[in-house]
Each structure stands twice: as C-alpha cells, then as structure tokens.
Short mmCIF file of C-alpha atoms in Angstrom, two decimals:
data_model
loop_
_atom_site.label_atom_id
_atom_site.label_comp_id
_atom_site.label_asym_id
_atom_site.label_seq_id
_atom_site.Cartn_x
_atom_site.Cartn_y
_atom_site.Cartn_z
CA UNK A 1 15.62 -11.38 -91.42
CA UNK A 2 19.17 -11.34 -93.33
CA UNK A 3 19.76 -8.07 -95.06
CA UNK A 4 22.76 -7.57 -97.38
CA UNK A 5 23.57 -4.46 -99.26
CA UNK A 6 26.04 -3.50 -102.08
CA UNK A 7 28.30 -0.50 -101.75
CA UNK A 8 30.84 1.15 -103.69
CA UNK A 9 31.69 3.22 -106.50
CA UNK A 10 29.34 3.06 -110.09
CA UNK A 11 31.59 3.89 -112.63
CA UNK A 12 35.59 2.99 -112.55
CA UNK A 13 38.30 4.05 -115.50
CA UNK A 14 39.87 1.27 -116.93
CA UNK A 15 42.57 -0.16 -115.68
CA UNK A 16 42.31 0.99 -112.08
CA UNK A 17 40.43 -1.13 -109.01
CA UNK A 18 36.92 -1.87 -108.83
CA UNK A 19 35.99 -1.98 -104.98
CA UNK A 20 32.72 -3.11 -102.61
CA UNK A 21 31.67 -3.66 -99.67
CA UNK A 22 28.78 -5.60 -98.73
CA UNK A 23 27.05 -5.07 -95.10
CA UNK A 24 25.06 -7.61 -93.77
CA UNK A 25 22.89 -7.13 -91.08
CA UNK A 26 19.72 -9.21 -88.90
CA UNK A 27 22.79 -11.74 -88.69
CA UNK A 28 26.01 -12.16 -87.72
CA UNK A 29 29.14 -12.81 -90.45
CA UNK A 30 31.10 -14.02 -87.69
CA UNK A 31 29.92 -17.62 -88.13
CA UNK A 32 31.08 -20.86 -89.00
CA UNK A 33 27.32 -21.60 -91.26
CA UNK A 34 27.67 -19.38 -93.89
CA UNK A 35 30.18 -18.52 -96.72
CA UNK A 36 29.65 -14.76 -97.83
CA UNK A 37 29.87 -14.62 -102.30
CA UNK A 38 30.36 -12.02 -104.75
CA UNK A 39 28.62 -13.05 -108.21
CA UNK A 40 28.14 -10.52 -110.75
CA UNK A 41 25.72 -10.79 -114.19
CA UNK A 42 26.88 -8.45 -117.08
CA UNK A 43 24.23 -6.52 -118.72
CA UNK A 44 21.77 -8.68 -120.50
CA UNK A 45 23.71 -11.76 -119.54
CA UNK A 46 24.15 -14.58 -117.10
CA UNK A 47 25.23 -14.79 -113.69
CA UNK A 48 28.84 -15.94 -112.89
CA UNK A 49 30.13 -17.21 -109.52
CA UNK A 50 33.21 -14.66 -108.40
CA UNK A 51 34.57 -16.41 -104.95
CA UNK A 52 33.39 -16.58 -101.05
CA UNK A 53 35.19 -15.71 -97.96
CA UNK A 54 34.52 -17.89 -94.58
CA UNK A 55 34.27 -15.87 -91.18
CA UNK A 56 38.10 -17.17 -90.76
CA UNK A 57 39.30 -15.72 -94.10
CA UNK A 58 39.70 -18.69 -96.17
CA UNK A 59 38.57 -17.39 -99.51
CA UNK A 60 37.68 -19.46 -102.72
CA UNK A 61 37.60 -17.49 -106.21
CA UNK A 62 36.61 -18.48 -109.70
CA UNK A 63 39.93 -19.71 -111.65
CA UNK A 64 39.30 -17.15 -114.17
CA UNK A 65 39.60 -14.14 -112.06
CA UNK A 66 41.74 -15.51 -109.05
CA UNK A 67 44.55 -13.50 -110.24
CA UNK A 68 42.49 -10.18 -110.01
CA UNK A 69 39.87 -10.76 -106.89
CA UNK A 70 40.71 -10.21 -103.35
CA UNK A 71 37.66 -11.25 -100.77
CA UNK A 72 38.43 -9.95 -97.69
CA UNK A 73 36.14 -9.56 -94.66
CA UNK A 74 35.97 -7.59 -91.66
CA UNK A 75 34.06 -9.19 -88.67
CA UNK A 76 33.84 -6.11 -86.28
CA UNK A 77 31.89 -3.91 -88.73
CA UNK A 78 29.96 -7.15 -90.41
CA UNK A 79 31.65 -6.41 -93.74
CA UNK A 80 32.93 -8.44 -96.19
CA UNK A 81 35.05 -6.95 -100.07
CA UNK A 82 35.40 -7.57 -103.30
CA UNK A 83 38.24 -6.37 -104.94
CA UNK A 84 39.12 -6.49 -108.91
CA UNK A 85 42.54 -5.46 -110.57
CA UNK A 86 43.19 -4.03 -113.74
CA UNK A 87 39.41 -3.94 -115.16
CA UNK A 88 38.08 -3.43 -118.15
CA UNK A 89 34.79 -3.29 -120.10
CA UNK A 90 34.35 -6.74 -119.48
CA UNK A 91 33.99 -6.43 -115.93
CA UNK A 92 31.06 -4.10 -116.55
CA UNK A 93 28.03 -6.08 -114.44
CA UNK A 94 25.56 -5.79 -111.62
CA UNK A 95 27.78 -7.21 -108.55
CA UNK A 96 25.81 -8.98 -105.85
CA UNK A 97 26.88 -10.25 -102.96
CA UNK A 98 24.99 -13.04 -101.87
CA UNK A 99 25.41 -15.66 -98.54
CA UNK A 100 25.48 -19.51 -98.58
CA UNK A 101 25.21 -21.92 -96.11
CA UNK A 102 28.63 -23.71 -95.42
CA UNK A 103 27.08 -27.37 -94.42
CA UNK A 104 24.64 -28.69 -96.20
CA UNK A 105 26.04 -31.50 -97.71
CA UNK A 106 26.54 -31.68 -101.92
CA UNK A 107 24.86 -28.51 -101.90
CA UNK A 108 25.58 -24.89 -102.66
CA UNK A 109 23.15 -22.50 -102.63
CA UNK A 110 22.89 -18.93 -102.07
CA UNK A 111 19.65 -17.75 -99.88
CA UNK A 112 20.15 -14.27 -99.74
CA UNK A 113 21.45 -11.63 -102.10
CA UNK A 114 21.83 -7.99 -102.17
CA UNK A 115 19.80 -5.89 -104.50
CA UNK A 116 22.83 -5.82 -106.77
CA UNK A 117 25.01 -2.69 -107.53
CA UNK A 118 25.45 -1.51 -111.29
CA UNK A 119 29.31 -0.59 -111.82
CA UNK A 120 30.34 0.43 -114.98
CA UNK A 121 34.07 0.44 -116.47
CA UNK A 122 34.45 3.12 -118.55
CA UNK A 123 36.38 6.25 -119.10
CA UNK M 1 34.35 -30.31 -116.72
CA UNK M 2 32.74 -27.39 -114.90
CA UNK M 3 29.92 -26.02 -116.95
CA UNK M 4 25.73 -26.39 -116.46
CA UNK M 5 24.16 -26.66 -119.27
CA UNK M 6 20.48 -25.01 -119.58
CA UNK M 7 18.33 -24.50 -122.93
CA UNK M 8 18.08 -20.60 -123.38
CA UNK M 9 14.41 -20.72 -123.70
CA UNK M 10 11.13 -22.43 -123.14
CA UNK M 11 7.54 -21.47 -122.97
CA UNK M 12 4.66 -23.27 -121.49
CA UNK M 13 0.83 -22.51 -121.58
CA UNK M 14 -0.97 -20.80 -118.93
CA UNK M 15 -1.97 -23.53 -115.83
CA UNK M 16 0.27 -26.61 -117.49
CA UNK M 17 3.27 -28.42 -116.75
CA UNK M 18 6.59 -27.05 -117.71
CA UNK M 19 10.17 -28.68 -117.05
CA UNK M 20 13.71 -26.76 -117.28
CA UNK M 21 16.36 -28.87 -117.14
CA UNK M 22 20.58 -28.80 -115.82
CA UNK M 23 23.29 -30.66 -117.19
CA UNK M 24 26.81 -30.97 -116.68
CA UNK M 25 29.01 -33.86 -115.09
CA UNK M 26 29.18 -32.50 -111.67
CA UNK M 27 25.65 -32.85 -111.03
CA UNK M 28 26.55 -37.09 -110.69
CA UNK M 29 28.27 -35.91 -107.45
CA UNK M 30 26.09 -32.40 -106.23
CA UNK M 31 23.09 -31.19 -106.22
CA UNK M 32 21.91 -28.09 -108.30
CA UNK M 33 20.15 -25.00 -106.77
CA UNK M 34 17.82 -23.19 -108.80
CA UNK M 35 17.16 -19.46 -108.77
CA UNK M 36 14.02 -17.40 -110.44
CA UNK M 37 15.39 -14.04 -111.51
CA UNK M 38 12.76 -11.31 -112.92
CA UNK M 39 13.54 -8.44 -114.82
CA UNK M 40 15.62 -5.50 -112.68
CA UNK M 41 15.65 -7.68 -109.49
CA UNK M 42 18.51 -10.09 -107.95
CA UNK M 43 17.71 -13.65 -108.23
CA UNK M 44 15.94 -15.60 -105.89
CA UNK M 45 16.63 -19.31 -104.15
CA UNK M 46 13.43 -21.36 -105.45
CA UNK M 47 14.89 -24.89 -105.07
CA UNK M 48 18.03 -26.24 -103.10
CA UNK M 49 18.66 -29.89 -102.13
CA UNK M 50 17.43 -32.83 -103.49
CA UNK M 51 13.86 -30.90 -103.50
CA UNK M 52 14.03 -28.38 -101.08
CA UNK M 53 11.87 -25.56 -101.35
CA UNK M 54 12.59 -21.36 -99.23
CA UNK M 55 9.67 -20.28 -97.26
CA UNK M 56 7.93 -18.31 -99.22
CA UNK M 57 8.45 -20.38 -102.63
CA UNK M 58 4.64 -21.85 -103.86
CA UNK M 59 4.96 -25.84 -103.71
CA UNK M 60 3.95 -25.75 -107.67
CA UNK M 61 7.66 -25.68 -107.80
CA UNK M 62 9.96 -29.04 -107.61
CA UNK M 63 12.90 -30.52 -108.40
CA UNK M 64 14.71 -33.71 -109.22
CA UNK M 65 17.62 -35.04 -110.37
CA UNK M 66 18.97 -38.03 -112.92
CA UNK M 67 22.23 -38.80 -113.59
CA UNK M 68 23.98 -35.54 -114.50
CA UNK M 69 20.72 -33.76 -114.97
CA UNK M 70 18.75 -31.69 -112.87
CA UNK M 71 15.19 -30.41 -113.38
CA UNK M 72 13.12 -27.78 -112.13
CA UNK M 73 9.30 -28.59 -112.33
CA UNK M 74 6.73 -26.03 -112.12
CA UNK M 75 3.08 -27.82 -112.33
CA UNK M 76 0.61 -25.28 -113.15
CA UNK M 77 2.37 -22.85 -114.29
CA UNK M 78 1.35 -18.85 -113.51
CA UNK M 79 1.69 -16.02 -115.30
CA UNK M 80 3.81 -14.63 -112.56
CA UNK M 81 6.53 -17.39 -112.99
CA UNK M 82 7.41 -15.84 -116.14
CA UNK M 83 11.32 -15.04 -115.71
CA UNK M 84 14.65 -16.06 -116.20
CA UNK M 85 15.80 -19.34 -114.30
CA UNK M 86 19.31 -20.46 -113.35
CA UNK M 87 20.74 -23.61 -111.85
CA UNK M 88 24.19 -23.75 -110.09
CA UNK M 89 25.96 -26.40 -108.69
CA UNK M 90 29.71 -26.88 -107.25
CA UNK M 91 32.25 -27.98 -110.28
CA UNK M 92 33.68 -31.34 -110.36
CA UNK M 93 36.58 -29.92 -108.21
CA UNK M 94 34.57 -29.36 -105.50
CA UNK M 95 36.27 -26.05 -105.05
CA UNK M 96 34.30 -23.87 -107.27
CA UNK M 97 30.91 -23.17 -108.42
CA UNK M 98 29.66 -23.01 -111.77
CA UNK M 99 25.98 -21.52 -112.98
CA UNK M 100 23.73 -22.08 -115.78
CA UNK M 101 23.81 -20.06 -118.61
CA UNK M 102 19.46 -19.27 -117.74
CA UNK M 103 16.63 -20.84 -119.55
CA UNK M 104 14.26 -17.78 -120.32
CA UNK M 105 10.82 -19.11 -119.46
CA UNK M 106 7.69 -17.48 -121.27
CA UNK M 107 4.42 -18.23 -119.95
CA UNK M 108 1.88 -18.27 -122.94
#
C-alpha cells in the first residue's frame, strides 16, 4: 500500500521560502508510471493543481505560480519538494502531495494523497 | 480555456438519485476525475476514466461524460456521501491541470 506524507515547516514569514518534502513509501518514486503532485486548498476553499515532477525530473507547474515553484525530487531517499518564493498570505493552504499515474490515456487522476500539511504565512 | 465548472451546491434526499455535474471545454478532449473530500481529511479518487471506479469506492457511484460535461452519479444516495466533490481534468493545453471549484453535496 502507497503511503505519502507531508513534511516541513507550519508557519513561514512573508516573503521568505515555503519548503516540503513529501516521502513516499510501499512504492518506489523511481518509476516511469507515476508523476508525483503538489496541490494545495486554502482554508475553506478549493483545491488547486501546483505542478508534478517525473522520476527523470521533468517538472510541469501551474502557469500562475511557475515563476515561484521549484519540484525537485530525490530518488535515493524516495523524496520529492515543493518549493515557493516570495509568499504571502495567499499562499496560506493545506499542501498535499498527491501521485498520478503517467499513462492512462486522456486521463489525470491522482490515487493517493498525503494527509495534507497546514502551513501558514504569517509574521 | 482551462477552467471546470461545478455548481457550489446540491442536496439530494436520503436513498435517491443525485447528479453533480463538470464543465469546461477540455473535457471534449479528456476525461474528468472526481474526488469526495470530507471535512478535515484529503480528498479521495472516487471516479477516473470513462467510469472507472478505486477499490474500495461503493458501485452506487458512476460517471459519464457528454460533450464538455462530465457527471458524477451517485444512485441511492447515503448519508455518508455527504461531502464536498471535485472534478479535475487536464486543460486544453494538455500541459496542465485544472480542478473544479467543488459542488458541496448535502444529503437530506
């Protein structure tokens, strides 16, 4: 059974880097099947689709936040990142990371998530 | 255009039919997934495909698609399906994906 699990820091200032990690385990990251997302949901509010990373690196982010993400991911410790510049108190959400099978054809879907992590930008 | 399209709320009577529905132009070229989210937990895959349904999912639930909209059917509706439900799909890119903005579903 796929595990994945949210880590990093709750509460970040404004203006400086929001950063997590997401650990998967029961599977490997190093394969070609999956894509590994970061969506987020602020507080009483909708989810919203932040990017994926494939196994080789090749990383897709939402247009509105490409200049601020970085997805990275680190096979050897089955890790991948998130990474967001400059935040503010719109960034405030519940992060998940979440994985989605790479081939099935006109289809994405995401069939595991992580419990979510709260982080909150605020000073 | 890149947005789904989802009424914020519906409510259906205890054991009856209820329909949520998807739109947006880039469900003429993909197929939407659909998520049940409940209060203080991370959402869960319910439907995926043309009608694909996760082990563990009860087959009340269903979907379909027509032109650029997608539905999610539940037929005999519980009291635990009571949550928030989101569709998602890829954007007309291709590149991207785009959610719903959630249809609150209240179970009467």
């Amino acid at each position: 059974q796929v595990q994945l699990q949210e880590s990093g820091p709750g509460l970040v200032k404004p203006s400086q880097t929001l950063s997590l990690t997401c650990t998967v385990s029961g599977g490997s990251i190093n394969s070609g099947d999956y894509y590994w997302t970061w969506i987020r949901q602020p507080p009483g509010k909708g989810l919203e689709w932040i990017g994926y990373i494939y196994y080789s690196g090749s990383t897709y982010s939402t247009p509105s936040l490409r200049s601020r993400v970085t997805i990275s991911v680190d096979t050897s410790k089955n890790q991948f990142s998130l990474t967001l510049t400059s935040v503010t108190a719109a960034d405030t959400a519940v992060y998940y990371c979440a994985r989605t099978p790479a081939r099935v054809r006109g289809v994405i879907a995401f069939d595991y998530w992580g419990q979510g992590t709260l982080v909150t930008v605020s000073s | 255009s890149s947005e789904l399209t989802q009424d914020p709320a519906v409510s259906v009577a205890l054991g009856q039919t209820v329909r949520i529905t998807c739109q947006g132009d880039s469900l003429r070229r993909y197929y939407a997934s659909w998520y049940q989210q409940k209060p203080g937990q991370a959402p869960i895959l319910a439907i995926y495909g043309e009608n694909n349904r996760p082990s563990g999912i009860p087959d009340r639930f269903s979907g379909s698609s027509s032109g650029n909209t997608a539905s999610l059917t539940i037929t005999g509706a519980q009291a635990e399906d009571e949550a928030d439900y989101y569709c998602n799909s890829r954007d007309t890119s291709g590149n991207h994906v785009v959610f719903g903005g959630g249809t609150k579903l209240t179970v009467l």
